[in-house]
Amino acid sequence: MAKPRIGLTCDLDPERGRIVLREGYCRAILAAGGLPVLLPNVPPEKAAGYLEIVDGLLLTGGGDIEPSFFGARATASLHKVLPQRDAFELALTRAALAGGKPILAICRGIQVLNVAAGGDLYQDIPTEVPEALNHDQEQPRHEPSHLVTTIPGTRLARLLGPEAGVNSLHHQAVRRLGDGLRVAALAPDGVIEGIEGQGKSLVLGVQWHPEDLYPADGRQKALFEYFVEIAGG
């Protein structure tokens, strides 16, 4: 039986003309029974063509999103942006949402998902969220640094239970939710850590990096297994 093909977005290294992807995403998909397929950037108008060759879409981590894509001006705390990556991934995500393709969005990916659905972002948690936790941990990526609380009745709650330890490697976060999305998990400071679609198709976003946690936490592996199972139909 063929393994579900999971399309993975890639980061860019324009100075060296390379696409870049942390290996952990591929390992997690393989461990969950899927086949990772890398999706290099193409012009936004060609992005939807990828959805003809994959069974599910994994939006991976990376840098900040250009604020003009969610109707905002850049603040002094904005980090490096790659508008060409943003434009491609937003077009790809909107096509996946419209076509009902299963989506798992991780870290930057949850932010891309929210913006694609019409929502917006905090550009910098430390300067925009009073009394926020440190969401950019100093310990290794495979170690959790804070808890998240899941919302009862959500898919995340069924997969993770009422709370879970997560790693935290971001300074931006979901602010106003996009259309058709709901909150699925929160950090202790109220920052949104999980979102999901309210329709029949699987649309799931997490602000942490389960691809670094799954070897030691079966619940994080369950996120990938559930995603791959749904993608496989």
Coordinates of N, CA and C in Angstrom, one line a residue:
M1 N 0.8 -1.2 0.0 CA 0.0 0.0 0.0 C 0.9 1.2 0.0
A2 N 0.6 2.2 -0.9 CA 1.4 3.4 -1.0 C 1.3 4.3 0.3
K3 N 2.4 4.8 0.7 CA 2.4 5.7 1.8 C 1.8 7.1 1.4
P4 N 1.1 7.7 2.3 CA 0.5 9.1 2.0 C 1.7 10.0 1.8
R5 N 1.6 10.8 0.7 CA 2.6 11.8 0.3 C 2.3 13.1 1.0
I6 N 3.3 13.5 1.8 CA 3.1 14.8 2.6 C 4.0 15.8 2.0
G7 N 3.5 16.9 1.5 CA 4.2 18.0 1.0 C 4.7 18.9 2.1
L8 N 6.1 19.2 2.1 CA 6.7 20.0 3.1 C 7.2 21.3 2.5
T9 N 6.8 22.4 3.0 CA 7.3 23.7 2.5 C 8.8 23.8 3.0
C10 N 9.5 24.6 2.3 CA 11.0 24.8 2.6 C 11.3 26.3 2.8
D11 N 12.3 26.5 3.6 CA 12.9 27.8 3.8 C 13.8 28.1 2.7
L12 N 14.2 29.4 2.6 CA 15.1 29.8 1.5 C 16.4 30.4 2.0
D13 N 17.5 30.2 1.3 CA 18.7 30.8 1.6 C 19.1 31.6 0.3
P14 N 18.6 32.8 0.1 CA 18.7 33.5 -1.2 C 20.2 33.8 -1.5
E15 N 21.0 34.0 -0.5 CA 22.4 34.4 -0.7 C 23.2 33.3 -1.4
R16 N 22.8 32.1 -1.0 CA 23.5 30.9 -1.6 C 22.7 30.1 -2.6
G17 N 21.5 30.6 -2.9 CA 20.6 30.0 -3.9 C 20.2 28.6 -3.5
R18 N 19.8 28.4 -2.2 CA 19.5 27.1 -1.8 C 18.1 27.1 -1.1
I19 N 17.4 25.9 -1.1 CA 16.3 25.7 -0.3 C 16.8 25.0 1.0
V20 N 16.1 25.2 2.1 CA 16.6 24.7 3.4 C 15.5 24.1 4.1
L21 N 15.7 22.9 4.8 CA 14.7 22.3 5.6 C 15.4 21.5 6.7
R22 N 14.9 21.7 7.9 CA 15.4 20.9 9.0 C 15.0 19.4 8.9
E23 N 15.9 18.5 9.1 CA 15.6 17.1 8.8 C 14.6 16.5 9.7
G24 N 14.4 17.1 10.9 CA 13.4 16.6 11.8 C 12.0 16.5 11.3
Y25 N 11.6 17.4 10.4 CA 10.3 17.3 9.8 C 10.1 16.0 9.0
C26 N 11.1 15.7 8.2 CA 11.1 14.5 7.3 C 11.1 13.2 8.2
R27 N 11.9 13.2 9.2 CA 12.0 12.0 10.1 C 10.6 11.8 10.8
A28 N 10.0 12.9 11.2 CA 8.7 12.7 11.9 C 7.6 12.2 11.0
I29 N 7.6 12.6 9.7 CA 6.6 12.1 8.8 C 6.9 10.7 8.4
L30 N 8.2 10.3 8.3 CA 8.5 8.9 8.0 C 8.1 8.0 9.2
A31 N 8.4 8.5 10.4 CA 8.1 7.7 11.6 C 6.6 7.5 11.8
A32 N 5.8 8.5 11.2 CA 4.3 8.4 11.3 C 3.7 7.6 10.1
G33 N 4.6 7.1 9.2 CA 4.1 6.3 8.1 C 3.8 7.0 6.8
G34 N 4.3 8.2 6.7 CA 4.1 9.0 5.5 C 5.4 9.1 4.7
L35 N 5.3 9.7 3.5 CA 6.4 9.9 2.6 C 6.6 11.4 2.4
P36 N 7.7 12.0 3.0 CA 7.9 13.4 2.8 C 8.3 13.8 1.4
V37 N 7.6 14.9 0.9 CA 7.9 15.4 -0.5 C 8.2 16.9 -0.3
L38 N 9.4 17.3 -0.7 CA 9.8 18.7 -0.5 C 9.2 19.6 -1.6
L39 N 8.7 20.7 -1.2 CA 8.0 21.6 -2.1 C 8.8 22.9 -2.2
P40 N 9.7 23.0 -3.2 CA 10.4 24.3 -3.4 C 9.5 25.4 -3.8
N41 N 9.9 26.6 -3.5 CA 9.1 27.8 -3.8 C 9.0 27.9 -5.4
V42 N 7.7 28.2 -5.8 CA 7.4 28.5 -7.2 C 6.6 29.8 -7.1
P43 N 6.4 30.5 -8.3 CA 5.5 31.6 -8.3 C 4.2 31.3 -7.7
P44 N 3.6 32.3 -7.0 CA 2.3 32.0 -6.3 C 1.2 31.4 -7.2
E45 N 1.2 31.9 -8.4 CA 0.1 31.4 -9.3 C 0.3 29.9 -9.7
K46 N 1.5 29.4 -9.5 CA 1.7 28.0 -9.8 C 1.6 27.1 -8.5
A47 N 1.5 27.7 -7.4 CA 1.5 26.9 -6.1 C 0.5 25.8 -6.0
A48 N -0.7 26.0 -6.4 CA -1.8 25.1 -6.3 C -1.5 23.8 -7.0
G49 N -0.6 23.8 -8.0 CA -0.2 22.6 -8.8 C 0.4 21.5 -7.9
Y50 N 1.0 21.9 -6.8 CA 1.6 20.9 -5.9 C 0.5 20.1 -5.3
L51 N -0.6 20.6 -5.1 CA -1.7 19.9 -4.4 C -2.2 18.7 -5.2
E52 N -1.8 18.6 -6.4 CA -2.2 17.5 -7.3 C -1.4 16.3 -7.0
I53 N -0.2 16.5 -6.4 CA 0.7 15.4 -6.2 C 1.0 15.0 -4.8
V54 N 0.3 15.7 -3.8 CA 0.5 15.3 -2.4 C -0.9 15.1 -1.8
D55 N -0.9 14.3 -0.7 CA -2.1 14.0 0.0 C -2.3 14.9 1.2
G56 N -1.3 15.5 1.7 CA -1.4 16.4 2.8 C -0.3 17.5 2.7
L57 N -0.5 18.6 3.4 CA 0.4 19.7 3.4 C 0.9 20.0 4.8
L58 N 2.2 20.0 5.0 CA 2.9 20.4 6.2 C 3.6 21.7 6.0
L59 N 3.1 22.8 6.7 CA 3.7 24.1 6.7 C 4.8 24.2 7.8
T60 N 6.0 24.3 7.4 CA 7.1 24.2 8.3 C 7.5 25.6 8.9
G61 N 8.5 25.6 9.8 CA 8.9 26.7 10.5 C 9.9 27.6 9.7
G62 N 10.3 28.7 10.3 CA 11.2 29.6 9.6 C 11.1 31.0 10.2
G63 N 11.3 32.0 9.3 CA 11.4 33.4 9.8 C 10.1 34.1 9.9
D64 N 10.1 35.4 10.1 CA 8.9 36.2 10.2 C 8.2 36.4 8.9
I65 N 6.9 36.8 9.0 CA 6.1 37.0 7.8 C 6.1 38.5 7.6
E66 N 6.2 38.9 6.3 CA 6.1 40.3 6.0 C 4.8 40.9 6.4
P67 N 4.8 41.9 7.3 CA 3.5 42.4 7.8 C 2.5 42.9 6.8
S68 N 2.9 43.4 5.6 CA 2.0 43.9 4.7 C 1.0 42.8 4.2
F69 N 1.4 41.5 4.4 CA 0.5 40.4 4.0 C -0.7 40.3 4.9
F70 N -0.6 40.9 6.1 CA -1.8 40.9 7.0 C -2.2 42.4 7.4
G71 N -1.9 43.3 6.5 CA -2.4 44.6 6.6 C -1.7 45.5 7.7
A72 N -0.5 45.2 8.0 CA 0.2 45.9 9.1 C 1.5 46.5 8.5
R73 N 2.0 47.5 9.3 CA 3.3 48.0 9.0 C 4.4 47.4 9.9
A74 N 5.6 47.2 9.4 CA 6.6 46.6 10.1 C 7.0 47.4 11.4
T75 N 7.2 46.8 12.5 CA 7.7 47.4 13.7 C 9.2 47.3 13.8
A76 N 9.8 47.9 14.8 CA 11.2 47.9 14.9 C 11.7 46.5 15.4
S77 N 10.8 45.7 15.9 CA 11.2 44.4 16.4 C 11.0 43.3 15.3
L78 N 10.6 43.6 14.1 CA 10.5 42.6 13.1 C 11.9 42.0 12.7
H79 N 11.9 40.7 12.6 CA 13.2 40.1 12.1 C 13.2 40.0 10.6
K80 N 14.2 39.3 10.1 CA 14.3 39.1 8.6 C 13.1 38.5 8.0
V81 N 12.7 39.0 6.9 CA 11.6 38.5 6.1 C 12.0 38.1 4.7
L82 N 11.2 37.1 4.2 CA 11.4 36.7 2.8 C 10.1 36.7 2.1
P83 N 9.7 37.9 1.6 CA 8.3 38.0 1.0 C 8.0 37.0 -0.1
Q84 N 9.1 36.5 -0.9 CA 8.8 35.5 -1.9 C 8.3 34.2 -1.3
R85 N 8.9 33.8 -0.1 CA 8.4 32.6 0.5 C 7.0 32.9 1.1
D86 N 6.8 34.0 1.6 CA 5.4 34.3 2.2 C 4.4 34.2 1.1
A87 N 4.6 34.8 -0.1 CA 3.6 34.9 -1.1 C 3.3 33.5 -1.6
F88 N 4.4 32.7 -1.8 CA 4.2 31.3 -2.2 C 3.3 30.5 -1.2
E89 N 3.7 30.5 0.0 CA 3.1 29.7 1.0 C 1.6 30.1 1.3
L90 N 1.4 31.4 1.2 CA 0.0 31.9 1.4 C -0.9 31.4 0.3
A91 N -0.4 31.5 -0.9 CA -1.2 31.0 -2.1 C -1.4 29.5 -2.0
L92 N -0.4 28.8 -1.6 CA -0.5 27.3 -1.4 C -1.5 27.0 -0.3
T93 N -1.4 27.7 0.8 CA -2.3 27.4 1.9 C -3.7 27.7 1.6
R94 N -4.0 28.8 0.9 CA -5.3 29.2 0.5 C -5.9 28.1 -0.4
A95 N -5.1 27.6 -1.3 CA -5.6 26.6 -2.3 C -5.9 25.3 -1.5
A96 N -5.0 25.0 -0.5 CA -5.3 23.8 0.3 C -6.6 23.9 1.1
L97 N -6.8 25.1 1.7 CA -8.0 25.3 2.4 C -9.2 25.2 1.5
A98 N -9.1 25.8 0.4 CA -10.3 25.8 -0.6 C -10.6 24.4 -1.1
G99 N -9.5 23.6 -1.2 CA -9.7 22.2 -1.8 C -9.8 21.1 -0.7
G100 N -9.8 21.5 0.6 CA -10.0 20.5 1.6 C -8.8 19.6 1.8
K101 N -7.7 20.0 1.4 CA -6.5 19.2 1.6 C -6.1 19.2 3.1
P102 N -5.8 18.1 3.7 CA -5.3 18.1 5.1 C -4.1 18.9 5.4
I103 N -4.1 19.7 6.4 CA -3.0 20.7 6.7 C -2.5 20.5 8.2
L104 N -1.2 20.4 8.3 CA -0.6 20.5 9.6 C 0.4 21.6 9.6
A105 N 0.3 22.6 10.4 CA 1.1 23.8 10.4 C 1.9 23.9 11.7
I106 N 3.2 24.1 11.5 CA 4.1 24.1 12.7 C 4.9 25.4 12.8
C107 N 4.8 26.1 14.0 CA 5.6 27.3 14.3 C 5.2 28.4 13.3
R108 N 6.2 28.8 12.5 CA 5.8 29.8 11.4 C 4.6 29.3 10.7
G109 N 4.5 28.0 10.5 CA 3.3 27.5 9.7 C 2.0 27.9 10.3
I110 N 1.8 27.9 11.6 CA 0.6 28.3 12.2 C 0.3 29.7 11.9
Q111 N 1.3 30.5 11.8 CA 1.1 31.9 11.5 C 0.8 32.1 10.0
V112 N 1.4 31.4 9.1 CA 1.0 31.4 7.7 C -0.5 31.0 7.5
L113 N -0.8 29.9 8.2 CA -2.2 29.4 8.1 C -3.2 30.5 8.6
N114 N -2.9 31.1 9.7 CA -3.8 32.2 10.2 C -3.9 33.4 9.2
V115 N -2.8 33.8 8.7 CA -2.8 34.9 7.8 C -3.5 34.5 6.5
A116 N -3.3 33.3 6.0 CA -4.0 32.8 4.8 C -5.5 32.8 4.9
A117 N -6.0 32.6 6.2 CA -7.4 32.6 6.4 C -8.0 34.0 6.8
G118 N -7.1 35.0 6.7 CA -7.6 36.4 6.9 C -7.3 36.9 8.3
G119 N -6.5 36.2 9.1 CA -6.2 36.7 10.5 C -4.9 37.5 10.4
D120 N -4.4 37.9 11.6 CA -3.2 38.7 11.7 C -2.3 38.2 12.9
L121 N -1.2 38.8 13.1 CA -0.2 38.3 14.1 C 0.3 39.4 15.0
Y122 N 0.8 39.0 16.2 CA 1.7 39.8 17.0 C 3.0 39.8 16.3
Q123 N 3.6 40.9 16.0 CA 4.9 40.9 15.3 C 6.0 40.6 16.3
D124 N 5.8 40.9 17.6 CA 6.8 40.6 18.6 C 6.2 40.5 20.0
I125 N 6.2 39.3 20.5 CA 5.5 39.0 21.7 C 6.1 39.8 22.9
P126 N 7.4 39.9 23.1 CA 7.9 40.7 24.2 C 7.5 42.1 24.3
T127 N 7.3 42.8 23.1 CA 6.9 44.2 23.2 C 5.4 44.4 23.0
E128 N 4.6 43.3 22.7 CA 3.2 43.5 22.4 C 2.3 42.8 23.4
V129 N 2.8 41.8 24.1 CA 2.0 41.0 25.0 C 2.5 41.3 26.5
P130 N 1.7 42.0 27.3 CA 2.2 42.3 28.6 C 2.3 41.0 29.5
E131 N 3.4 41.0 30.2 CA 3.7 39.9 31.1 C 3.8 38.5 30.4
A132 N 4.3 38.6 29.2 CA 4.4 37.3 28.4 C 5.6 36.4 29.0
L133 N 5.4 35.1 28.8 CA 6.5 34.2 29.0 C 7.6 34.4 28.0
N134 N 8.8 33.8 28.3 CA 9.8 33.8 27.3 C 9.5 32.7 26.3
H135 N 9.1 33.1 25.1 CA 8.7 32.1 24.1 C 9.9 31.8 23.1
D136 N 11.1 32.2 23.5 CA 12.3 31.8 22.7 C 13.3 31.2 23.7
Q137 N 13.1 29.9 23.9 CA 13.8 29.2 25.0 C 15.3 29.1 24.7
E138 N 16.1 29.0 25.8 CA 17.5 28.9 25.7 C 18.0 27.4 25.7
Q139 N 17.2 26.5 26.3 CA 17.5 25.1 26.3 C 17.4 24.4 25.0
P140 N 17.9 23.2 24.8 CA 17.9 22.5 23.5 C 16.4 22.4 23.0
R141 N 16.3 22.3 21.7 CA 15.0 22.2 21.0 C 14.2 21.0 21.4
H142 N 14.9 19.9 21.8 CA 14.1 18.7 22.1 C 13.6 18.7 23.6
E143 N 13.8 19.8 24.3 CA 13.3 19.9 25.7 C 12.1 20.9 25.7
P144 N 11.0 20.5 26.4 CA 9.9 21.4 26.6 C 10.3 22.5 27.6
S145 N 9.7 23.7 27.4 CA 10.0 24.8 28.3 C 8.8 25.4 29.0
H146 N 7.6 25.1 28.5 CA 6.4 25.6 29.2 C 5.2 24.6 28.8
L147 N 4.1 24.8 29.5 CA 2.9 24.0 29.3 C 2.0 24.7 28.3
V148 N 1.2 24.0 27.6 CA 0.0 24.6 27.0 C -1.2 23.8 27.5
T149 N -2.3 24.6 27.5 CA -3.6 24.0 27.9 C -4.5 23.9 26.7
T150 N -5.0 22.7 26.4 CA -5.9 22.5 25.3 C -7.3 22.9 25.6
I151 N -8.1 23.2 24.6 CA -9.4 23.6 24.7 C -10.3 22.3 24.6
P152 N -11.2 22.1 25.6 CA -12.0 20.9 25.5 C -12.8 20.8 24.3
G153 N -13.0 19.6 23.7 CA -13.7 19.4 22.5 C -13.0 19.6 21.2
T154 N -11.7 20.0 21.3 CA -10.9 20.2 20.1 C -10.1 18.9 19.7
R155 N -9.7 18.9 18.5 CA -8.8 17.7 18.1 C -7.6 17.7 18.9
L156 N -7.0 18.8 19.2 CA -5.7 18.8 20.0 C -6.0 18.3 21.4
A157 N -7.1 18.6 22.0 CA -7.4 18.1 23.3 C -7.5 16.5 23.3
R158 N -8.1 16.0 22.2 CA -8.2 14.5 22.1 C -6.9 13.9 21.9
L159 N -6.0 14.6 21.2 CA -4.7 14.0 20.9 C -3.7 14.2 22.1
L160 N -3.7 15.3 22.7 CA -2.7 15.7 23.7 C -3.2 15.5 25.2
G161 N -4.5 15.5 25.4 CA -5.0 15.6 26.7 C -5.2 17.0 27.1
P162 N -5.5 17.3 28.4 CA -5.8 18.7 28.8 C -4.6 19.6 28.8
E163 N -3.4 19.1 28.9 CA -2.2 20.0 28.9 C -1.0 19.1 28.4
A164 N 0.0 19.9 27.9 CA 1.2 19.2 27.4 C 2.4 20.1 27.5
G165 N 3.6 19.6 27.7 CA 4.8 20.4 27.7 C 5.3 20.6 26.3
V166 N 5.6 21.8 25.9 CA 6.1 22.1 24.6 C 7.4 22.9 24.6
N167 N 8.1 22.8 23.5 CA 9.2 23.7 23.3 C 8.7 25.0 22.7
S168 N 9.6 26.1 22.7 CA 9.1 27.4 22.4 C 10.2 28.1 21.7
L169 N 10.1 28.4 20.4 CA 11.1 29.0 19.6 C 10.6 30.0 18.6
H170 N 9.9 31.0 19.2 CA 9.2 32.0 18.3 C 9.1 33.3 19.0
H171 N 9.0 34.4 18.3 CA 8.7 35.7 18.9 C 7.4 36.4 18.3
Q172 N 6.9 35.7 17.3 CA 5.6 36.2 16.7 C 4.5 35.1 17.1
A173 N 3.2 35.5 17.0 CA 2.2 34.6 17.4 C 0.9 35.1 16.7
V174 N -0.1 34.1 16.7 CA -1.4 34.4 16.2 C -2.1 35.5 17.1
R175 N -2.7 36.5 16.5 CA -3.4 37.5 17.3 C -4.9 37.4 17.0
R176 N -5.4 38.0 15.9 CA -6.8 37.8 15.5 C -6.9 36.6 14.6
L177 N -7.9 35.7 15.0 CA -8.0 34.5 14.2 C -8.6 34.7 12.8
G178 N -8.1 33.9 11.9 CA -8.7 33.9 10.5 C -10.0 33.3 10.5
D179 N -10.7 33.4 9.4 CA -12.0 32.9 9.2 C -12.0 31.3 9.2
G180 N -13.0 30.8 9.9 CA -13.1 29.3 10.0 C -12.2 28.6 10.9
L181 N -11.4 29.4 11.7 CA -10.5 28.8 12.7 C -10.9 29.1 14.1
R182 N -10.5 28.2 15.0 CA -10.8 28.4 16.4 C -9.5 28.1 17.2
V183 N -9.5 28.6 18.4 CA -8.4 28.4 19.3 C -8.4 26.9 19.8
A184 N -7.3 26.3 19.8 CA -7.2 24.9 20.3 C -6.3 24.7 21.5
A185 N -5.4 25.6 21.7 CA -4.4 25.5 22.9 C -3.9 26.9 23.2
L186 N -3.6 27.1 24.5 CA -3.1 28.4 25.0 C -1.9 28.2 25.9
A187 N -1.0 29.1 25.8 CA 0.1 29.2 26.8 C -0.4 29.8 28.1
P188 N 0.3 29.7 29.2 CA -0.2 30.3 30.5 C -0.4 31.8 30.4
D189 N 0.3 32.5 29.5 CA 0.2 33.9 29.4 C -0.9 34.3 28.4
G190 N -1.6 33.4 27.9 CA -2.7 33.7 27.0 C -2.4 33.7 25.5
V191 N -1.1 33.5 25.2 CA -0.7 33.5 23.8 C -1.3 32.2 23.2
I192 N -1.8 32.3 22.0 CA -2.4 31.2 21.3 C -1.3 30.3 20.8
E193 N -1.4 29.0 21.2 CA -0.4 28.0 20.8 C -0.9 26.9 19.9
G194 N -2.2 26.9 19.7 CA -2.8 25.9 18.8 C -4.1 26.4 18.2
I195 N -4.3 26.2 16.9 CA -5.6 26.5 16.2 C -6.0 25.4 15.4
E196 N -7.3 25.3 15.0 CA -7.7 24.3 14.1 C -9.0 24.8 13.3
G197 N -9.2 24.1 12.2 CA -10.3 24.5 11.4 C -11.6 23.9 12.0
Q198 N -12.7 24.6 11.7 CA -14.0 24.2 12.2 C -14.8 23.4 11.2
G199 N -14.3 23.1 10.0 CA -14.9 22.3 9.0 C -14.6 20.9 9.1
K200 N -15.0 20.1 8.1 CA -14.8 18.7 8.1 C -13.3 18.3 7.8
S201 N -12.6 19.1 7.0 CA -11.2 18.8 6.6 C -10.3 19.0 7.8
L202 N -9.2 18.3 7.9 CA -8.2 18.5 8.9 C -7.4 19.7 8.7
V203 N -7.5 20.7 9.6 CA -6.7 21.9 9.5 C -6.2 22.1 11.0
L204 N -4.9 21.9 11.2 CA -4.4 21.9 12.6 C -3.1 22.7 12.6
G205 N -2.9 23.6 13.5 CA -1.7 24.4 13.6 C -1.2 24.4 15.1
V206 N 0.1 24.2 15.3 CA 0.7 24.3 16.6 C 1.9 25.3 16.5
Q207 N 2.0 26.1 17.6 CA 3.1 27.1 17.6 C 4.5 26.5 18.0
W208 N 4.5 25.3 18.6 CA 5.7 24.7 19.0 C 6.3 23.8 17.9
H209 N 7.3 23.0 18.2 CA 8.0 22.1 17.2 C 7.9 20.7 17.6
P210 N 6.7 20.0 17.3 CA 6.6 18.6 17.7 C 7.6 17.7 17.0
E211 N 8.2 18.1 15.9 CA 9.1 17.3 15.2 C 10.4 17.1 16.0
D212 N 10.7 18.0 17.0 CA 11.8 17.8 17.9 C 11.5 17.1 19.2
L213 N 10.2 17.0 19.5 CA 9.7 16.4 20.7 C 9.2 15.0 20.6
Y214 N 8.8 14.5 19.4 CA 8.1 13.3 19.3 C 9.0 12.0 19.7
P215 N 10.3 12.0 19.5 CA 11.0 10.8 20.0 C 10.8 10.5 21.4
A216 N 10.6 11.5 22.3 CA 10.5 11.3 23.7 C 9.1 11.5 24.2
D217 N 8.1 11.9 23.4 CA 6.8 12.2 23.8 C 5.8 11.6 22.8
G218 N 5.2 10.5 23.1 CA 4.3 9.8 22.2 C 3.1 10.6 21.8
R219 N 2.7 11.6 22.6 CA 1.6 12.4 22.2 C 1.9 13.4 21.1
Q220 N 3.2 13.8 21.1 CA 3.6 14.6 20.0 C 3.7 13.8 18.7
K221 N 4.1 12.6 18.8 CA 4.2 11.7 17.6 C 2.8 11.4 17.1
A222 N 1.8 11.4 18.1 CA 0.4 11.2 17.7 C -0.1 12.3 16.8
L223 N 0.4 13.5 16.9 CA 0.0 14.6 16.0 C 0.3 14.2 14.5
F224 N 1.5 13.7 14.3 CA 2.0 13.3 13.0 C 1.2 12.1 12.5
E225 N 1.0 11.1 13.4 CA 0.3 9.9 13.0 C -1.1 10.2 12.6
Y226 N -1.8 11.0 13.3 CA -3.2 11.4 13.0 C -3.2 12.1 11.7
F227 N -2.3 13.1 11.5 CA -2.2 13.8 10.2 C -2.0 12.9 9.1
V228 N -1.0 12.0 9.1 CA -0.7 11.1 8.0 C -1.9 10.2 7.8
E229 N -2.5 9.7 8.9 CA -3.7 8.8 8.7 C -4.8 9.5 7.9
I230 N -5.1 10.7 8.3 CA -6.2 11.5 7.6 C -5.8 11.7 6.2
A231 N -4.5 12.1 5.9 CA -4.0 12.4 4.6 C -4.1 11.1 3.7
G232 N -4.0 10.0 4.3 CA -4.0 8.7 3.6 C -5.4 8.3 3.2
G233 N -6.4 9.0 3.8 CA -7.8 8.7 3.5 C -8.4 7.5 4.1

